[in-house]
Coordinates of C-alpha atoms in Angstrom, one line a residue:
X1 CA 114.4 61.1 87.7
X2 CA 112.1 63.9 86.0
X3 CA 108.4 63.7 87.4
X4 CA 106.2 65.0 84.3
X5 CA 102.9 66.1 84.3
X6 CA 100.7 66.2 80.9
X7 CA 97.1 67.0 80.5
X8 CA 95.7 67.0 76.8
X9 CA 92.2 68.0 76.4
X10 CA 89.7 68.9 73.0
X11 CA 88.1 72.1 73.9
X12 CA 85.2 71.9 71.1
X13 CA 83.5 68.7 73.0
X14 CA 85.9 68.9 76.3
X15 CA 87.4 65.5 76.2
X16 CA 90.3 63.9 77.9
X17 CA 92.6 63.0 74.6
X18 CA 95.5 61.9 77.1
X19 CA 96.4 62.4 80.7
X20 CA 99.6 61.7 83.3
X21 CA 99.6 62.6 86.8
X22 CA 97.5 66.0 85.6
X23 CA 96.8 66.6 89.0
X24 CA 100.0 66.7 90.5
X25 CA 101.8 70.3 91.9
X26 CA 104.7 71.2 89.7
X27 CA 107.4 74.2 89.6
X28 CA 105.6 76.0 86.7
X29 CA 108.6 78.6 86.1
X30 CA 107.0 80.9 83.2
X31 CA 104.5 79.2 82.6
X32 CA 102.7 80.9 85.5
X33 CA 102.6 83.9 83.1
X34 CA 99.2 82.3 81.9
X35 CA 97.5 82.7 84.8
X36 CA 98.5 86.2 85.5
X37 CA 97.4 87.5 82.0
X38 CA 94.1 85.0 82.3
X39 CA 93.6 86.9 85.7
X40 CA 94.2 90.5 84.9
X41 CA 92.1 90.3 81.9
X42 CA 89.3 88.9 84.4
X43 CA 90.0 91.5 86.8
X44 CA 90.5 94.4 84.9
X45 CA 89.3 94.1 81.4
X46 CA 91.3 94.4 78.2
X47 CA 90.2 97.9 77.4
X48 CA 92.0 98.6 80.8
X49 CA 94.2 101.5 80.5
X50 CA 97.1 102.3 83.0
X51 CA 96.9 105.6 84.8
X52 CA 99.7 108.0 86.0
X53 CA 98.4 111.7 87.6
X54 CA 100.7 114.9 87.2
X55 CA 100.0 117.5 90.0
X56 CA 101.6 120.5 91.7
X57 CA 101.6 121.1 94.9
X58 CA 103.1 123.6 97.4
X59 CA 105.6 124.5 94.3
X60 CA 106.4 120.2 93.9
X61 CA 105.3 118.0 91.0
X62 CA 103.6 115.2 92.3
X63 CA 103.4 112.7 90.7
X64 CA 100.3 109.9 91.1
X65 CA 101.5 106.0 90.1
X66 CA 99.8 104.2 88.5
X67 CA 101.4 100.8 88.4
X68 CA 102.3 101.3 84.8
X69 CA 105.1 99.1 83.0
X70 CA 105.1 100.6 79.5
X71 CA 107.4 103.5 80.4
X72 CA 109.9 102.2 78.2
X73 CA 112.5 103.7 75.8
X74 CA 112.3 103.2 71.6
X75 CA 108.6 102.7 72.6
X76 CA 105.5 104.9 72.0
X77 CA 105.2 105.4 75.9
X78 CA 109.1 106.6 75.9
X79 CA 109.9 108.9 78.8
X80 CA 111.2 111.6 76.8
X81 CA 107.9 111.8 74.8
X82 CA 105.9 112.0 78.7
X83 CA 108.3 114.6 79.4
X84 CA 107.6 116.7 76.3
X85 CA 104.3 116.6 77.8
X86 CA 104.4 117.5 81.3
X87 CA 106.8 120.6 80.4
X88 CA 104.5 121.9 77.9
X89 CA 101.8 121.5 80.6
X90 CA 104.1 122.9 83.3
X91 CA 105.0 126.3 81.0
X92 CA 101.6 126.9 80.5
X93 CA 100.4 126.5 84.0
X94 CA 103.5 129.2 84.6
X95 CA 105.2 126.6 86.9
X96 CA 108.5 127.1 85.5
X97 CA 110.3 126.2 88.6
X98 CA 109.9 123.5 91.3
X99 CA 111.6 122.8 94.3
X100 CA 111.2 119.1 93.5
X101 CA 109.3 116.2 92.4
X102 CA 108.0 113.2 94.5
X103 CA 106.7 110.1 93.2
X104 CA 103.3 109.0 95.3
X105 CA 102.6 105.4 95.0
X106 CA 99.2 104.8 96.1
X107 CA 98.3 101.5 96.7
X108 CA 101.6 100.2 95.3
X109 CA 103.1 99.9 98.6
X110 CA 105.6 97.1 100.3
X111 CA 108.8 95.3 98.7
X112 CA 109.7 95.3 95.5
X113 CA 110.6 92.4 94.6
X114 CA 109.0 88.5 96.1
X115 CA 110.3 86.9 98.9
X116 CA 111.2 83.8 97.1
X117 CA 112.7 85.1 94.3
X118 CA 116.8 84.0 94.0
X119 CA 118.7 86.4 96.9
X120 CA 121.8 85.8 94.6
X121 CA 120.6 87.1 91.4
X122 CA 118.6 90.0 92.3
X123 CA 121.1 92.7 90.2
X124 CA 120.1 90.4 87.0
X125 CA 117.9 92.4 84.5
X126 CA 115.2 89.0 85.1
X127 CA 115.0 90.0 88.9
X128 CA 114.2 93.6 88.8
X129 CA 112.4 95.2 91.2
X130 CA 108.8 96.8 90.9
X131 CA 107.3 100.3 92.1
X132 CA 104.2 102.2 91.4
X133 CA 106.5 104.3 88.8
X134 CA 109.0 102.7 87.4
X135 CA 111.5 103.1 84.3
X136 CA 112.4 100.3 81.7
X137 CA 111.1 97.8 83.3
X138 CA 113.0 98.3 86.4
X139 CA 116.5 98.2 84.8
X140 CA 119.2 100.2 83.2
X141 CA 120.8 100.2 79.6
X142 CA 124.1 101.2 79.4
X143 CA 126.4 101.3 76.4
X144 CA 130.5 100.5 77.2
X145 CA 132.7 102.2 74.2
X146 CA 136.5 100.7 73.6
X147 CA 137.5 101.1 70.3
X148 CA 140.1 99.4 69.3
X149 CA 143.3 101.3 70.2
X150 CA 141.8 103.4 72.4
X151 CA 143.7 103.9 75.9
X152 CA 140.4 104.1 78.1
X153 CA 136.9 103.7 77.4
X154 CA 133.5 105.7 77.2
X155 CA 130.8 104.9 79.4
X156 CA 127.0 106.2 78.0
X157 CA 123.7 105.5 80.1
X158 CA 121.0 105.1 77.8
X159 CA 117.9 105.0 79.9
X160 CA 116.7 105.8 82.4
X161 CA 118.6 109.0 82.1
X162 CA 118.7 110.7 85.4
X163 CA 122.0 113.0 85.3
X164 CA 123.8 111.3 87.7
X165 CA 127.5 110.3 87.3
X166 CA 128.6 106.8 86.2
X167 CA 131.7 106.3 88.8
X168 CA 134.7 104.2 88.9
X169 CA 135.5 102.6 85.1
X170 CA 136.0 99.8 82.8
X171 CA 139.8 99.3 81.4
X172 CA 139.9 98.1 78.0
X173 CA 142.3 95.3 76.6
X174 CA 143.5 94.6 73.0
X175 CA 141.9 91.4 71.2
X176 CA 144.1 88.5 71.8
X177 CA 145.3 89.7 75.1
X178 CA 145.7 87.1 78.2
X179 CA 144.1 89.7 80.7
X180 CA 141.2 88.3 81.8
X181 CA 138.5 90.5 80.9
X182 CA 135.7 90.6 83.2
X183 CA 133.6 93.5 83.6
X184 CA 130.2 95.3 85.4
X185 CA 128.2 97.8 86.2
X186 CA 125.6 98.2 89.0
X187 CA 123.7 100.7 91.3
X188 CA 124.3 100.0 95.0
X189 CA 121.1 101.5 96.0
X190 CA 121.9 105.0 95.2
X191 CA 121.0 105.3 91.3
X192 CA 124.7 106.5 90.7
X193 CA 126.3 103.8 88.8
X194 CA 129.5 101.8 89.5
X195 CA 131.7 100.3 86.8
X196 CA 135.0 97.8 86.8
X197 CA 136.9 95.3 85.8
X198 CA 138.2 95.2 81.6
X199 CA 136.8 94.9 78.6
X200 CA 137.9 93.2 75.1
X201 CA 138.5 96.6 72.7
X202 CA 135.9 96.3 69.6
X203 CA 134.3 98.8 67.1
X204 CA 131.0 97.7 68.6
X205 CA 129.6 99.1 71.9
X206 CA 128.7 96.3 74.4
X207 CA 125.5 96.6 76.1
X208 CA 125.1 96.0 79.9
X209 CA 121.2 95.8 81.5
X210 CA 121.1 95.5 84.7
X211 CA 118.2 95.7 87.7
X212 CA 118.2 99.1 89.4
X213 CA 118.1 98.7 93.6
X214 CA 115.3 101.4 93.6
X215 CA 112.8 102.0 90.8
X216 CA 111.1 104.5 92.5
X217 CA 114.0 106.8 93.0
X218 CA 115.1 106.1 89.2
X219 CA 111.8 107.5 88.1
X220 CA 111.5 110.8 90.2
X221 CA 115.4 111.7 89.2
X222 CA 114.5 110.4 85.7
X223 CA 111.6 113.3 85.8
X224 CA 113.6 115.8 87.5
X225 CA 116.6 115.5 85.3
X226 CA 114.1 115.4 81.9
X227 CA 112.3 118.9 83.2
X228 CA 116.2 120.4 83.8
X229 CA 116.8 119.5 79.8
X230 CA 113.3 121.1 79.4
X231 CA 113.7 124.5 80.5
X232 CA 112.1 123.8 84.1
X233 CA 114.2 124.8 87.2
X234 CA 113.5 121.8 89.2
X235 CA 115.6 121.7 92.8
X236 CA 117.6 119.3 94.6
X237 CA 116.3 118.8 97.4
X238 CA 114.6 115.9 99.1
X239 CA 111.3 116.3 99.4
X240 CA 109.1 114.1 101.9
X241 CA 105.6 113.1 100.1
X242 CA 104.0 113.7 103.7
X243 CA 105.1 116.8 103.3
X244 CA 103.0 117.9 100.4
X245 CA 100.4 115.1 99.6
X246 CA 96.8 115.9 101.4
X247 CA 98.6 118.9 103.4
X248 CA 97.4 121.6 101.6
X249 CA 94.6 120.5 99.0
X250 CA 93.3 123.9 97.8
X251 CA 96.9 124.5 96.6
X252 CA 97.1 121.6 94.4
X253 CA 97.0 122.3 90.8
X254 CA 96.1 119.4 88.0
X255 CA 98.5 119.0 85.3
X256 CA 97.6 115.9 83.5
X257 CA 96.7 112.3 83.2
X258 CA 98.7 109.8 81.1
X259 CA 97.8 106.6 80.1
X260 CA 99.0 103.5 78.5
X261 CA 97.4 100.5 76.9
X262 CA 97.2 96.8 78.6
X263 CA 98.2 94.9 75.5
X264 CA 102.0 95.4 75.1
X265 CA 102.0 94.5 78.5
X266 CA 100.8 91.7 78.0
X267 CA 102.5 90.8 75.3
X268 CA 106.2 91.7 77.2
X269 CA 104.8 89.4 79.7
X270 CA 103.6 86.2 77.3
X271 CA 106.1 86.3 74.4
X272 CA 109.3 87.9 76.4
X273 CA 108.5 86.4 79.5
X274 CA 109.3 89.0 81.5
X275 CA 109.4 89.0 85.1
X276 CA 108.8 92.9 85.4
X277 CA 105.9 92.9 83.8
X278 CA 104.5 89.9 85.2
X279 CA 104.7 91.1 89.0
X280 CA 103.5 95.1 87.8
X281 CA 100.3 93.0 86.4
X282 CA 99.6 90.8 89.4
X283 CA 100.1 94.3 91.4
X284 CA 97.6 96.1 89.5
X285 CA 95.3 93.3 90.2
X286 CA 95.9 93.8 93.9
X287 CA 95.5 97.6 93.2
X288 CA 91.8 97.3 91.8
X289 CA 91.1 95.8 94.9
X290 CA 92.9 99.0 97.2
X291 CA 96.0 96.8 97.8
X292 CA 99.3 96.9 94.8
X293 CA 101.2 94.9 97.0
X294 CA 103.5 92.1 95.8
X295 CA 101.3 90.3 98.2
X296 CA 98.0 91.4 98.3
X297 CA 98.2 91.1 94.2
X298 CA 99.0 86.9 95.0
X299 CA 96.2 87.1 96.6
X300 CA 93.4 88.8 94.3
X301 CA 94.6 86.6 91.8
X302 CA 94.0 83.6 93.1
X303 CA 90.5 84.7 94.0
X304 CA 90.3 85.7 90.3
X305 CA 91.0 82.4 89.4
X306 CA 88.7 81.0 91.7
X307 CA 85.8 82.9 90.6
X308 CA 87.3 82.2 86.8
X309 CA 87.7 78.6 87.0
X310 CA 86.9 77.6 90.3
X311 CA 88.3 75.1 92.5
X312 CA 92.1 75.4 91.8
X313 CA 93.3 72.2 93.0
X314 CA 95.1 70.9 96.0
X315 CA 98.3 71.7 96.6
X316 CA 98.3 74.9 94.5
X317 CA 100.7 77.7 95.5
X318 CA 100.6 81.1 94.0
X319 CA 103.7 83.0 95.6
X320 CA 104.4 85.2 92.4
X321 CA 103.2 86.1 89.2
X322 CA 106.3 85.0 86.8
X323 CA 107.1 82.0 88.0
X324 CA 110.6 82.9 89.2
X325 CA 109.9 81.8 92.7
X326 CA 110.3 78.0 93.2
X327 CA 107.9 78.3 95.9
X328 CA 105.3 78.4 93.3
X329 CA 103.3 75.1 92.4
X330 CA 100.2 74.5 89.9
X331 CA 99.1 71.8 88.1
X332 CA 98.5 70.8 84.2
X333 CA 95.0 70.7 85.1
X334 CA 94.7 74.5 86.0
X335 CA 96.8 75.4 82.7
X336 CA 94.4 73.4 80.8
X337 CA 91.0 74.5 82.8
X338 CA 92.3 78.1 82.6
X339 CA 93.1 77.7 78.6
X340 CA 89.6 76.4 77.6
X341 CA 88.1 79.1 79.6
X342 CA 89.5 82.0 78.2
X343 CA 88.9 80.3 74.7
X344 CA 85.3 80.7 75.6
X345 CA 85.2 84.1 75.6
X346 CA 85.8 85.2 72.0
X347 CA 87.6 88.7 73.3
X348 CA 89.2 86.9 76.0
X349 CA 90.6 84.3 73.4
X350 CA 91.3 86.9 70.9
X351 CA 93.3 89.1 73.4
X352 CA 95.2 86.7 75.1
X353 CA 96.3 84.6 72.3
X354 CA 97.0 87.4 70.3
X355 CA 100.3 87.9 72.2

């Protein structure tokens, strides 16, 4: 009852070895993730180099996104090492306290996350949500502790770390117990955690990653709470970005600009098929064009495609850029046409397939 398409071509001398229904619109799950790296190397180059602008202004860090998915811990674009950065930067400028920090997201406007992705999943680390700024790929690592024998366990949040409180708890249960043991943790939309249920005691920690409900708000309490640790008296209040972006430009003071590579990206989004990266891609390919949008990043990759391969085929849907919509539908044809052309460009082939 499986309908299979199958499209087998050599690219030295372009010949049809073997074809079956090639032309025919199929659910491509991850294998969309082709396309999108095919079309942000056409778009934006693989020298390209992810952008994030520190400011102050009116006594707030502002801070400029750049659609950049590398901020990720154990990695060389951790957050701590950023942060080393931007206090160093902040001491010397003399700003050694803030009333807050605000997180501007430029183009990278609209929802978060596709319309078609699965409403039932969406606190699954594969359904996390994007923003212009966003932390470990749009999720939180969290360590549960219940040694054996212990009578109540340790909760530790890994990263982002943003300060806040980790609320309610997880009950742990002796090996060979019959209490079920079923546990969680997620963010209800406030970025202060929420565990339950039990756990099965071990000497091991067990490791929960979970989507975040807002990415953006992650990030700006991940920077505030860093500059506290830092020496910098950063305040609680909310701050509105209308409030201090454009209002006053003589008062703004430049900080600095950090950037990040396009290849791990790439490579995150290719090898570990992940969702995060794929949609942060597909926004930055909307971005070049003055719209980061989930949607207006569909759209400049199709024409991307277009103008890569040309006519895309009927019946071709882009709706995302992983694949995790199953409103999505491309053919074996356009795999194969977009395969041969990137193998035509020697620095196209060599990045791509490098991953």
């Amino acid at each position: 009852g499986v309908r299979v398409g199958v499209l087998a071509m050599d690219h030295e001398d372009v010949r049809v070895l073997y074809h079956h229904r090639p032309t025919e619109p199929k659910i491509p799950a991850s294998n969309q993730t082709l396309l999108t790296a095919a079309a942000t190397l056409v778009a934006l180059g693989a020298d390209y180099r992810f952008t994030t602008r520190f400011s102050v202004q009116r006594d707030v860090l502002v801070v400029r996104a750049g659609g950049d998915p590398n901020w990720r811990s154990g990695t060389e674009h951790d957050p701590e090492g950023v942060l080393d950065r931007l206090a160093e930067r902040l001491r010397a400028a003399g700003s050694r306290s803030l009333e807050g920090g605000v997180v501007d997201p430029g183009a990278f406007t609209g929802p978060s996350r596709p319309p078609g992705w699965p409403k039932d999943q969406l606190e699954y680390y594969y359904c996390a949500p994007t923003a212009g700024l966003a932390m470990q790929e749009g999720c939180f690592l969290a360590d549960v502790h219940a040694p054996v024998g212990a009578a109540r366990t340790r909760i530790e949040l890994l990263a982002p770390q943003t300060g806040r409180p980790i609320l309610g708890s997880i009950l742990p249960v002796a090996p060979g117990s019959k209490k079920r043991a079923a546990y969680g943790i997620r963010d209800p939309g406030d970025a202060r955690l929420r565990a339950r249920g039990r756990i099965v005691a071990s000497s091991r920690p067990a490791r929960v990653v979970a989507a975040v409900s807002d990415p953006q708000l992650w990030a700006e309490l991940t920077l505030v709470h860093g500059l506290r640790k830092r020496g910098i008296e950063v305040g609680d209040a909310q701050v509105a970005l209308s409030a201090v972006v454009g209002a006053s430009p003589k008062g703004a003071h430049e900080l600095f600009t950090y950037t990040s590579p396009l290849a791990p990206a790439l490579r995150r989004c290719l090898t570990n098929s992940s969702n995060f990266t794929a949609e942060m891609l597909t926004r930055c390919i909307g971005a070049a064009s003055g719209d980061g949008s989930l949607a207006g990043g569909v759209r400049a990759m199709k024409q991307q495609l277009v103008r890569y391969v040309g006519d895309l085929g009927e019946g071709v849907v882009l709706a995302d850029g992983s694949g995790l919509s199953r409103n999505n539908r491309i053919t074996p044809a356009l795999l194969v046409a977009t395969l041969h052309q990137s193998c035509k460009d020697p620095k196209m082939a060599e990045t791509l397939f490098a991953t």
